């Protein structure tokens, strides 16, 4: 029989303590779990038969006894319980028999206490204090004695760590994880505990098959959950949690075409607008950024980033490295970018074939035809030259004129047309006298 929420007047009287042997109460050493009902066992250590027990139980803060569900045990079967709340964190518990039952000498549990431990309770060791203890024998004498030991409630909390995310080096969704980098998160402020890692919850609960080298663990699936076990090596108390491993894909940069810049003074150096290649390298991907570096080491460590515009340090042709990085994960891919000093030839268009008339001396002086040509260059102004040069005297007939356009980097382009010189002067003739 169980009496709830109030204290009942017992039909017997507790007399002055006349204990001649050890008879005391203690909580069994147990592990407690946060945010759930724990059933803590009240042990009666008695050398004499016991008819009734009464005590005030003071709990730690945020340990809440459910007085409606305090239970007897096999050892106290047939007894009745009255449980009431007193004040603060103190409760009164009475165990008695109305049929003169006795609890024989022993050391096992007589009362099961359902206690909710709030989620905000810190890990550590906790004591339940027994006050105003009365242990009545069959003559109604109080035979309680000072306890020889106090049981402890240990709270071990394996805190849930943040996931470990690593980038995929070779697109196989597997890499090497150091599981131990989350140990400080799992432990929190707890000390004296050991951590092992397991591939299943069953193994973690049983303490079986720990991962041999948690500092160098290759995931078997992606993502994968492993199970850290936080344990007290001095007893069987432990708690487990989950640790998520995830291999993240790295961005794949598009190999860009060479980036050209104009060399104004033909010294092999120029200013390159690196950002002109951003869109080409990104290739339509989202959530990524591009940065540029002189070496692969700098690109991998994201140090010594180049600023655009960038002046090449190797004349004429130089290879630098673009880093395409995911802004959320930090994963990145590298690609080469070739810098080229402009080597594009200018363009030139010659005029149509030209005509000329020979002089009375049967020759023709070639004029300057460069003004009739159209020439452009993507970098610099162009210089036009002509062969044969203006002022050259040629005879009547056809002469090929070659025009050459030269840009600031000495790149050239040519075109040609024909100069047709005609003799339009009538010949002279002198006839003989009449014959």
PDB file of C-alpha atoms in Angstrom, residues 41-310:
ATOM      1  CA  UNK A  41      17.602   3.043  -4.744  1.00  0.00           C
ATOM      2  CA  UNK A  42      17.473   3.694  -1.003  1.00  0.00           C
ATOM      3  CA  UNK A  43      19.557   1.043   0.696  1.00  0.00           C
ATOM      4  CA  UNK A  44      18.845  -0.122   4.230  1.00  0.00           C
ATOM      5  CA  UNK A  45      22.024  -1.428   5.836  1.00  0.00           C
ATOM      6  CA  UNK A  46      20.712  -3.170   8.929  1.00  0.00           C
ATOM      7  CA  UNK A  47      22.000  -5.750  11.390  1.00  0.00           C
ATOM      8  CA  UNK A  48      18.648  -5.864  13.224  1.00  0.00           C
ATOM      9  CA  UNK A  49      15.111  -6.544  11.993  1.00  0.00           C
ATOM     10  CA  UNK A  50      13.314  -3.328  11.025  1.00  0.00           C
ATOM     11  CA  UNK A  51       9.614  -2.604  11.350  1.00  0.00           C
ATOM     12  CA  UNK A  52       9.471   0.969   9.959  1.00  0.00           C
ATOM     13  CA  UNK A  53      11.634   3.723   8.514  1.00  0.00           C
ATOM     14  CA  UNK A  54      11.149   7.482   8.424  1.00  0.00           C
ATOM     15  CA  UNK A  55      13.534  10.078   7.047  1.00  0.00           C
ATOM     16  CA  UNK A  56      13.720  13.534   5.516  1.00  0.00           C
ATOM     17  CA  UNK A  57      15.478  13.472   2.150  1.00  0.00           C
ATOM     18  CA  UNK A  58      17.273  16.600   1.012  1.00  0.00           C
ATOM     19  CA  UNK A  59      18.027  16.557  -2.720  1.00  0.00           C
ATOM     20  CA  UNK A  60      20.431  18.714  -4.711  1.00  0.00           C
ATOM     21  CA  UNK A  61      18.946  21.647  -6.593  1.00  0.00           C
ATOM     22  CA  UNK A  62      16.994  20.703  -9.716  1.00  0.00           C
ATOM     23  CA  UNK A  63      16.552  17.092  -8.553  1.00  0.00           C
ATOM     24  CA  UNK A  64      12.794  16.667  -8.271  1.00  0.00           C
ATOM     25  CA  UNK A  65      11.187  13.702  -6.507  1.00  0.00           C
ATOM     26  CA  UNK A  66       7.898  12.437  -7.940  1.00  0.00           C
ATOM     27  CA  UNK A  67       6.123  11.743  -4.624  1.00  0.00           C
ATOM     28  CA  UNK A  68       3.225  10.052  -6.406  1.00  0.00           C
ATOM     29  CA  UNK A  69       5.406   7.225  -7.680  1.00  0.00           C
ATOM     30  CA  UNK A  70       7.726   6.352  -4.797  1.00  0.00           C
ATOM     31  CA  UNK A  71       7.775   2.550  -4.718  1.00  0.00           C
ATOM     32  CA  UNK A  72       8.626  -0.293  -2.423  1.00  0.00           C
ATOM     33  CA  UNK A  73      11.037  -3.002  -3.596  1.00  0.00           C
ATOM     34  CA  UNK A  74      11.125  -6.783  -3.355  1.00  0.00           C
ATOM     35  CA  UNK A  75      12.759  -6.454   0.023  1.00  0.00           C
ATOM     36  CA  UNK A  76       9.980  -4.202   1.373  1.00  0.00           C
ATOM     37  CA  UNK A  77       7.085  -5.980  -0.307  1.00  0.00           C
ATOM     38  CA  UNK A  78       3.875  -5.629   1.725  1.00  0.00           C
ATOM     39  CA  UNK A  79       4.953  -2.364   3.328  1.00  0.00           C
ATOM     40  CA  UNK A  80       3.215   0.963   2.783  1.00  0.00           C
ATOM     41  CA  UNK A  81       4.794   4.259   1.789  1.00  0.00           C
ATOM     42  CA  UNK A  82       3.832   7.838   2.594  1.00  0.00           C
ATOM     43  CA  UNK A  83       5.759  10.540   0.705  1.00  0.00           C
ATOM     44  CA  UNK A  84       5.317  14.294   1.114  1.00  0.00           C
ATOM     45  CA  UNK A  85       6.996  17.477   0.071  1.00  0.00           C
ATOM     46  CA  UNK A  86       8.275  19.580   2.969  1.00  0.00           C
ATOM     47  CA  UNK A  87      10.058  22.672   1.622  1.00  0.00           C
ATOM     48  CA  UNK A  88      12.913  23.708  -0.621  1.00  0.00           C
ATOM     49  CA  UNK A  89      14.371  20.455  -1.918  1.00  0.00           C
ATOM     50  CA  UNK A  90      13.384  18.362   1.112  1.00  0.00           C
ATOM     51  CA  UNK A  91      10.873  15.524   1.201  1.00  0.00           C
ATOM     52  CA  UNK A  92       9.665  13.219   3.980  1.00  0.00           C
ATOM     53  CA  UNK A  93       9.401   9.491   3.359  1.00  0.00           C
ATOM     54  CA  UNK A  94       7.769   6.956   5.717  1.00  0.00           C
ATOM     55  CA  UNK A  95       7.891   3.202   5.167  1.00  0.00           C
ATOM     56  CA  UNK A  96       5.752   1.144   7.523  1.00  0.00           C
ATOM     57  CA  UNK A  97       3.731  -2.018   7.918  1.00  0.00           C
ATOM     58  CA  UNK A  98       0.276  -2.248   9.422  1.00  0.00           C
ATOM     59  CA  UNK A  99       0.573  -6.005   9.673  1.00  0.00           C
ATOM     60  CA  UNK A 100       3.733  -6.240  11.758  1.00  0.00           C
ATOM     61  CA  UNK A 101       5.980  -7.184   8.850  1.00  0.00           C
ATOM     62  CA  UNK A 102       9.702  -6.954   9.420  1.00  0.00           C
ATOM     63  CA  UNK A 103      12.640  -6.234   7.131  1.00  0.00           C
ATOM     64  CA  UNK A 104      15.330  -8.755   7.928  1.00  0.00           C
ATOM     65  CA  UNK A 105      19.005  -7.794   8.202  1.00  0.00           C
ATOM     66  CA  UNK A 106      20.591  -7.022   4.853  1.00  0.00           C
ATOM     67  CA  UNK A 107      21.980  -4.286   2.680  1.00  0.00           C
ATOM     68  CA  UNK A 108      19.748  -3.980  -0.380  1.00  0.00           C
ATOM     69  CA  UNK A 109      17.152  -1.456  -1.482  1.00  0.00           C
ATOM     70  CA  UNK A 110      13.872  -0.908   0.344  1.00  0.00           C
ATOM     71  CA  UNK A 111      12.609   2.181  -1.528  1.00  0.00           C
ATOM     72  CA  UNK A 112      12.825   3.220  -5.191  1.00  0.00           C
ATOM     73  CA  UNK A 113      12.848   6.989  -5.629  1.00  0.00           C
ATOM     74  CA  UNK A 114      11.732   8.372  -9.027  1.00  0.00           C
ATOM     75  CA  UNK A 115      13.686  11.588  -9.460  1.00  0.00           C
ATOM     76  CA  UNK A 116      13.713  13.896 -12.460  1.00  0.00           C
ATOM     77  CA  UNK A 117      17.088  15.553 -12.986  1.00  0.00           C
ATOM     78  CA  UNK A 118      16.663  18.831 -14.837  1.00  0.00           C
ATOM     79  CA  UNK A 119      18.568  19.443 -18.037  1.00  0.00           C
ATOM     80  CA  UNK A 120      20.524  22.352 -16.572  1.00  0.00           C
ATOM     81  CA  UNK A 121      22.235  20.243 -13.879  1.00  0.00           C
ATOM     82  CA  UNK A 122      25.999  20.262 -14.304  1.00  0.00           C
ATOM     83  CA  UNK A 123      28.002  17.041 -14.545  1.00  0.00           C
ATOM     84  CA  UNK A 124      29.643  15.909 -11.320  1.00  0.00           C
ATOM     85  CA  UNK A 125      29.092  14.015  -8.058  1.00  0.00           C
ATOM     86  CA  UNK A 126      25.985  14.645  -5.962  1.00  0.00           C
ATOM     87  CA  UNK A 127      24.957  13.520  -2.468  1.00  0.00           C
ATOM     88  CA  UNK A 128      21.457  12.883  -1.140  1.00  0.00           C
ATOM     89  CA  UNK A 129      21.250  13.963   2.499  1.00  0.00           C
ATOM     90  CA  UNK A 130      19.255  11.834   4.955  1.00  0.00           C
ATOM     91  CA  UNK A 131      18.077  13.866   7.938  1.00  0.00           C
ATOM     92  CA  UNK A 132      15.914  13.026  10.977  1.00  0.00           C
ATOM     93  CA  UNK A 133      16.340   9.332  10.266  1.00  0.00           C
ATOM     94  CA  UNK A 134      14.296   6.942  12.403  1.00  0.00           C
ATOM     95  CA  UNK A 135      14.734   3.222  11.948  1.00  0.00           C
ATOM     96  CA  UNK A 136      12.292   1.352  14.184  1.00  0.00           C
ATOM     97  CA  UNK A 137      12.771  -2.208  15.332  1.00  0.00           C
ATOM     98  CA  UNK A 138      10.045  -4.631  16.276  1.00  0.00           C
ATOM     99  CA  UNK A 139       9.822  -3.072  19.765  1.00  0.00           C
ATOM    100  CA  UNK A 140       9.378   0.388  18.254  1.00  0.00           C
ATOM    101  CA  UNK A 141      12.794   1.525  19.353  1.00  0.00           C
ATOM    102  CA  UNK A 142      14.825   3.808  17.116  1.00  0.00           C
ATOM    103  CA  UNK A 143      17.887   1.743  16.237  1.00  0.00           C
ATOM    104  CA  UNK A 144      19.349   4.084  13.569  1.00  0.00           C
ATOM    105  CA  UNK A 145      23.068   4.662  13.663  1.00  0.00           C
ATOM    106  CA  UNK A 146      25.376   7.106  11.887  1.00  0.00           C
ATOM    107  CA  UNK A 147      25.995   5.919   8.325  1.00  0.00           C
ATOM    108  CA  UNK A 148      29.303   4.287   7.595  1.00  0.00           C
ATOM    109  CA  UNK A 149      29.236   5.640   4.041  1.00  0.00           C
ATOM    110  CA  UNK A 150      27.251   7.932   1.809  1.00  0.00           C
ATOM    111  CA  UNK A 151      26.240   6.905  -1.655  1.00  0.00           C
ATOM    112  CA  UNK A 152      26.992   9.145  -4.572  1.00  0.00           C
ATOM    113  CA  UNK A 153      25.049  10.044  -7.676  1.00  0.00           C
ATOM    114  CA  UNK A 154      27.331  10.736 -10.604  1.00  0.00           C
ATOM    115  CA  UNK A 155      26.205  12.791 -13.538  1.00  0.00           C
ATOM    116  CA  UNK A 156      28.241  12.089 -16.665  1.00  0.00           C
ATOM    117  CA  UNK A 157      27.209  14.052 -19.722  1.00  0.00           C
ATOM    118  CA  UNK A 158      28.701  13.320 -23.110  1.00  0.00           C
ATOM    119  CA  UNK A 159      27.950  16.667 -24.691  1.00  0.00           C
ATOM    120  CA  UNK A 160      26.920  16.630 -28.317  1.00  0.00           C
ATOM    121  CA  UNK A 161      29.851  18.060 -30.293  1.00  0.00           C
ATOM    122  CA  UNK A 162      29.662  20.049 -33.493  1.00  0.00           C
ATOM    123  CA  UNK A 163      30.138  17.984 -36.626  1.00  0.00           C
ATOM    124  CA  UNK A 164      33.530  17.573 -38.277  1.00  0.00           C
ATOM    125  CA  UNK A 165      33.461  18.691 -41.878  1.00  0.00           C
ATOM    126  CA  UNK A 166      36.418  18.150 -44.171  1.00  0.00           C
ATOM    127  CA  UNK A 167      36.845  18.844 -47.852  1.00  0.00           C
ATOM    128  CA  UNK A 168      37.074  16.070 -50.407  1.00  0.00           C
ATOM    129  CA  UNK A 169      40.576  16.003 -51.881  1.00  0.00           C
ATOM    130  CA  UNK A 170      39.950  13.515 -54.673  1.00  0.00           C
ATOM    131  CA  UNK A 171      36.167  13.420 -55.217  1.00  0.00           C
ATOM    132  CA  UNK A 172      35.739   9.976 -53.581  1.00  0.00           C
ATOM    133  CA  UNK A 173      33.680  11.231 -50.577  1.00  0.00           C
ATOM    134  CA  UNK A 174      36.241   9.829 -48.157  1.00  0.00           C
ATOM    135  CA  UNK A 175      39.035  11.399 -46.173  1.00  0.00           C
ATOM    136  CA  UNK A 176      40.935  11.010 -42.901  1.00  0.00           C
ATOM    137  CA  UNK A 177      39.339  12.449 -39.739  1.00  0.00           C
ATOM    138  CA  UNK A 178      40.891  13.208 -36.373  1.00  0.00           C
ATOM    139  CA  UNK A 179      37.938  12.432 -34.123  1.00  0.00           C
ATOM    140  CA  UNK A 180      39.753  13.700 -31.034  1.00  0.00           C
ATOM    141  CA  UNK A 181      39.543  17.356 -32.066  1.00  0.00           C
ATOM    142  CA  UNK A 182      36.031  17.458 -30.536  1.00  0.00           C
ATOM    143  CA  UNK A 183      37.047  15.979 -27.170  1.00  0.00           C
ATOM    144  CA  UNK A 184      36.954  19.309 -25.362  1.00  0.00           C
ATOM    145  CA  UNK A 185      33.366  19.811 -26.531  1.00  0.00           C
ATOM    146  CA  UNK A 186      32.346  16.314 -25.441  1.00  0.00           C
ATOM    147  CA  UNK A 187      33.988  16.673 -22.015  1.00  0.00           C
ATOM    148  CA  UNK A 188      33.053  20.243 -21.197  1.00  0.00           C
ATOM    149  CA  UNK A 189      34.423  20.832 -17.690  1.00  0.00           C
ATOM    150  CA  UNK A 190      34.463  17.153 -16.705  1.00  0.00           C
ATOM    151  CA  UNK A 191      37.770  15.562 -15.752  1.00  0.00           C
ATOM    152  CA  UNK A 192      39.055  12.081 -14.999  1.00  0.00           C
ATOM    153  CA  UNK A 193      36.980  10.502 -17.763  1.00  0.00           C
ATOM    154  CA  UNK A 194      38.027   8.591 -20.858  1.00  0.00           C
ATOM    155  CA  UNK A 195      36.619   8.839 -24.375  1.00  0.00           C
ATOM    156  CA  UNK A 196      36.404   6.026 -26.870  1.00  0.00           C
ATOM    157  CA  UNK A 197      34.803   6.117 -30.298  1.00  0.00           C
ATOM    158  CA  UNK A 198      32.597   3.435 -31.829  1.00  0.00           C
ATOM    159  CA  UNK A 199      30.940   2.804 -35.175  1.00  0.00           C
ATOM    160  CA  UNK A 200      27.584   1.745 -33.690  1.00  0.00           C
ATOM    161  CA  UNK A 201      25.401   2.708 -30.745  1.00  0.00           C
ATOM    162  CA  UNK A 202      25.369  -0.899 -29.518  1.00  0.00           C
ATOM    163  CA  UNK A 203      29.168  -0.992 -29.418  1.00  0.00           C
ATOM    164  CA  UNK A 204      29.269   2.355 -27.632  1.00  0.00           C
ATOM    165  CA  UNK A 205      26.762   1.188 -25.004  1.00  0.00           C
ATOM    166  CA  UNK A 206      28.685  -2.030 -24.417  1.00  0.00           C
ATOM    167  CA  UNK A 207      32.141  -0.473 -24.699  1.00  0.00           C
ATOM    168  CA  UNK A 208      33.028  -2.908 -27.466  1.00  0.00           C
ATOM    169  CA  UNK A 209      35.138  -2.486 -30.604  1.00  0.00           C
ATOM    170  CA  UNK A 210      36.501   1.000 -30.043  1.00  0.00           C
ATOM    171  CA  UNK A 211      38.034   2.654 -33.083  1.00  0.00           C
ATOM    172  CA  UNK A 212      41.724   1.758 -32.829  1.00  0.00           C
ATOM    173  CA  UNK A 213      43.204   5.102 -33.910  1.00  0.00           C
ATOM    174  CA  UNK A 214      40.646   7.888 -33.580  1.00  0.00           C
ATOM    175  CA  UNK A 215      43.239  10.425 -34.724  1.00  0.00           C
ATOM    176  CA  UNK A 216      43.331   8.872 -38.194  1.00  0.00           C
ATOM    177  CA  UNK A 217      39.928   7.498 -39.103  1.00  0.00           C
ATOM    178  CA  UNK A 218      38.708   7.066 -42.681  1.00  0.00           C
ATOM    179  CA  UNK A 219      34.968   7.445 -42.961  1.00  0.00           C
ATOM    180  CA  UNK A 220      33.068   4.545 -44.517  1.00  0.00           C
ATOM    181  CA  UNK A 221      29.933   6.455 -45.578  1.00  0.00           C
ATOM    182  CA  UNK A 222      29.197  10.087 -46.232  1.00  0.00           C
ATOM    183  CA  UNK A 223      27.879  11.554 -44.029  1.00  0.00           C
ATOM    184  CA  UNK A 224      28.648   9.167 -41.177  1.00  0.00           C
ATOM    185  CA  UNK A 225      27.802   9.115 -37.482  1.00  0.00           C
ATOM    186  CA  UNK A 226      30.264   7.763 -34.946  1.00  0.00           C
ATOM    187  CA  UNK A 227      29.460   7.308 -31.278  1.00  0.00           C
ATOM    188  CA  UNK A 228      31.778   8.757 -28.611  1.00  0.00           C
ATOM    189  CA  UNK A 229      31.551   7.014 -25.229  1.00  0.00           C
ATOM    190  CA  UNK A 230      32.471   9.078 -22.160  1.00  0.00           C
ATOM    191  CA  UNK A 231      33.258   6.781 -19.249  1.00  0.00           C
ATOM    192  CA  UNK A 232      34.522   6.832 -15.677  1.00  0.00           C
ATOM    193  CA  UNK A 233      37.387   4.300 -15.635  1.00  0.00           C
ATOM    194  CA  UNK A 234      36.838   3.647 -11.917  1.00  0.00           C
ATOM    195  CA  UNK A 235      33.326   2.264 -12.364  1.00  0.00           C
ATOM    196  CA  UNK A 236      30.770   1.362 -15.020  1.00  0.00           C
ATOM    197  CA  UNK A 237      29.288   4.807 -15.408  1.00  0.00           C
ATOM    198  CA  UNK A 238      29.246   6.240 -18.920  1.00  0.00           C
ATOM    199  CA  UNK A 239      27.305   8.326 -21.379  1.00  0.00           C
ATOM    200  CA  UNK A 240      27.306   8.368 -25.169  1.00  0.00           C
ATOM    201  CA  UNK A 241      26.669  10.959 -27.798  1.00  0.00           C
ATOM    202  CA  UNK A 242      26.757  11.378 -31.565  1.00  0.00           C
ATOM    203  CA  UNK A 243      29.515  12.845 -33.714  1.00  0.00           C
ATOM    204  CA  UNK A 244      28.724  13.527 -37.361  1.00  0.00           C
ATOM    205  CA  UNK A 245      31.452  13.270 -39.988  1.00  0.00           C
ATOM    206  CA  UNK A 246      30.898  14.863 -43.362  1.00  0.00           C
ATOM    207  CA  UNK A 247      33.078  15.036 -46.460  1.00  0.00           C
ATOM    208  CA  UNK A 248      32.226  18.183 -48.386  1.00  0.00           C
ATOM    209  CA  UNK A 249      32.618  18.527 -52.145  1.00  0.00           C
ATOM    210  CA  UNK A 250      35.173  21.020 -53.340  1.00  0.00           C
ATOM    211  CA  UNK A 251      34.388  23.516 -56.111  1.00  0.00           C
ATOM    212  CA  UNK A 252      35.729  22.665 -59.556  1.00  0.00           C
ATOM    213  CA  UNK A 253      37.195  25.724 -61.295  1.00  0.00           C
ATOM    214  CA  UNK A 254      37.029  25.980 -65.072  1.00  0.00           C
ATOM    215  CA  UNK A 255      40.439  26.154 -66.770  1.00  0.00           C
ATOM    216  CA  UNK A 256      40.578  29.684 -68.163  1.00  0.00           C
ATOM    217  CA  UNK A 257      42.034  30.884 -71.414  1.00  0.00           C
ATOM    218  CA  UNK A 258      45.228  32.951 -71.069  1.00  0.00           C
ATOM    219  CA  UNK A 259      44.845  36.502 -69.821  1.00  0.00           C
ATOM    220  CA  UNK A 260      46.568  39.042 -72.037  1.00  0.00           C
ATOM    221  CA  UNK A 261      47.752  42.533 -71.239  1.00  0.00           C
ATOM    222  CA  UNK A 262      49.309  45.232 -73.364  1.00  0.00           C
ATOM    223  CA  UNK A 263      52.976  46.051 -73.020  1.00  0.00           C
ATOM    224  CA  UNK A 264      53.283  49.768 -73.710  1.00  0.00           C
ATOM    225  CA  UNK A 265      57.074  49.912 -73.754  1.00  0.00           C
ATOM    226  CA  UNK A 266      58.005  46.451 -74.995  1.00  0.00           C
ATOM    227  CA  UNK A 267      59.798  45.495 -71.737  1.00  0.00           C
ATOM    228  CA  UNK A 268      57.815  42.272 -71.137  1.00  0.00           C
ATOM    229  CA  UNK A 269      55.773  43.621 -68.218  1.00  0.00           C
ATOM    230  CA  UNK A 270      52.228  44.918 -68.004  1.00  0.00           C
ATOM    231  CA  UNK A 271      49.272  45.366 -65.676  1.00  0.00           C
ATOM    232  CA  UNK A 272      46.812  42.446 -65.720  1.00  0.00           C
ATOM    233  CA  UNK A 273      43.174  42.837 -64.658  1.00  0.00           C
ATOM    234  CA  UNK A 274      42.909  39.455 -62.921  1.00  0.00           C
ATOM    235  CA  UNK A 275      39.216  39.837 -62.109  1.00  0.00           C
ATOM    236  CA  UNK A 276      38.444  39.751 -65.821  1.00  0.00           C
ATOM    237  CA  UNK A 277      38.815  35.963 -65.504  1.00  0.00           C
ATOM    238  CA  UNK A 278      36.470  35.517 -62.513  1.00  0.00           C
ATOM    239  CA  UNK A 279      33.366  34.621 -64.501  1.00  0.00           C
ATOM    240  CA  UNK A 280      35.239  32.195 -66.737  1.00  0.00           C
ATOM    241  CA  UNK A 281      36.771  30.357 -63.758  1.00  0.00           C
ATOM    242  CA  UNK A 282      33.484  30.265 -61.820  1.00  0.00           C
ATOM    243  CA  UNK A 283      31.674  28.820 -64.801  1.00  0.00           C
ATOM    244  CA  UNK A 284      28.197  29.571 -63.482  1.00  0.00           C
ATOM    245  CA  UNK A 285      28.702  28.105 -59.989  1.00  0.00           C
ATOM    246  CA  UNK A 286      27.067  29.888 -57.040  1.00  0.00           C
ATOM    247  CA  UNK A 287      28.295  30.621 -53.532  1.00  0.00           C
ATOM    248  CA  UNK A 288      31.936  30.801 -54.568  1.00  0.00           C
ATOM    249  CA  UNK A 289      34.647  33.450 -54.801  1.00  0.00           C
ATOM    250  CA  UNK A 290      37.881  33.627 -56.802  1.00  0.00           C
ATOM    251  CA  UNK A 291      41.250  34.799 -55.533  1.00  0.00           C
ATOM    252  CA  UNK A 292      44.699  34.735 -57.163  1.00  0.00           C
ATOM    253  CA  UNK A 293      48.174  33.750 -55.946  1.00  0.00           C
ATOM    254  CA  UNK A 294      51.708  33.476 -57.302  1.00  0.00           C
ATOM    255  CA  UNK A 295      52.348  29.948 -55.970  1.00  0.00           C
ATOM    256  CA  UNK A 296      50.340  26.824 -55.216  1.00  0.00           C
ATOM    257  CA  UNK A 297      51.517  27.004 -51.598  1.00  0.00           C
ATOM    258  CA  UNK A 298      50.058  30.485 -51.223  1.00  0.00           C
ATOM    259  CA  UNK A 299      46.853  29.412 -52.973  1.00  0.00           C
ATOM    260  CA  UNK A 300      46.371  26.394 -50.719  1.00  0.00           C
ATOM    261  CA  UNK A 301      46.941  28.421 -47.551  1.00  0.00           C
ATOM    262  CA  UNK A 302      45.130  31.506 -48.889  1.00  0.00           C
ATOM    263  CA  UNK A 303      48.086  33.759 -48.045  1.00  0.00           C
ATOM    264  CA  UNK A 304      49.664  36.595 -50.024  1.00  0.00           C
ATOM    265  CA  UNK A 305      46.633  37.099 -52.210  1.00  0.00           C
ATOM    266  CA  UNK A 306      47.347  39.103 -55.385  1.00  0.00           C
ATOM    267  CA  UNK A 307      45.641  42.429 -55.912  1.00  0.00           C
ATOM    268  CA  UNK A 308      44.148  43.315 -59.285  1.00  0.00           C
ATOM    269  CA  UNK A 309      45.538  44.934 -61.388  1.00  0.00           C
ATOM    270  CA  UNK A 310      48.653  42.811 -61.010  1.00  0.00           C
TER     271      UNK A 310
END
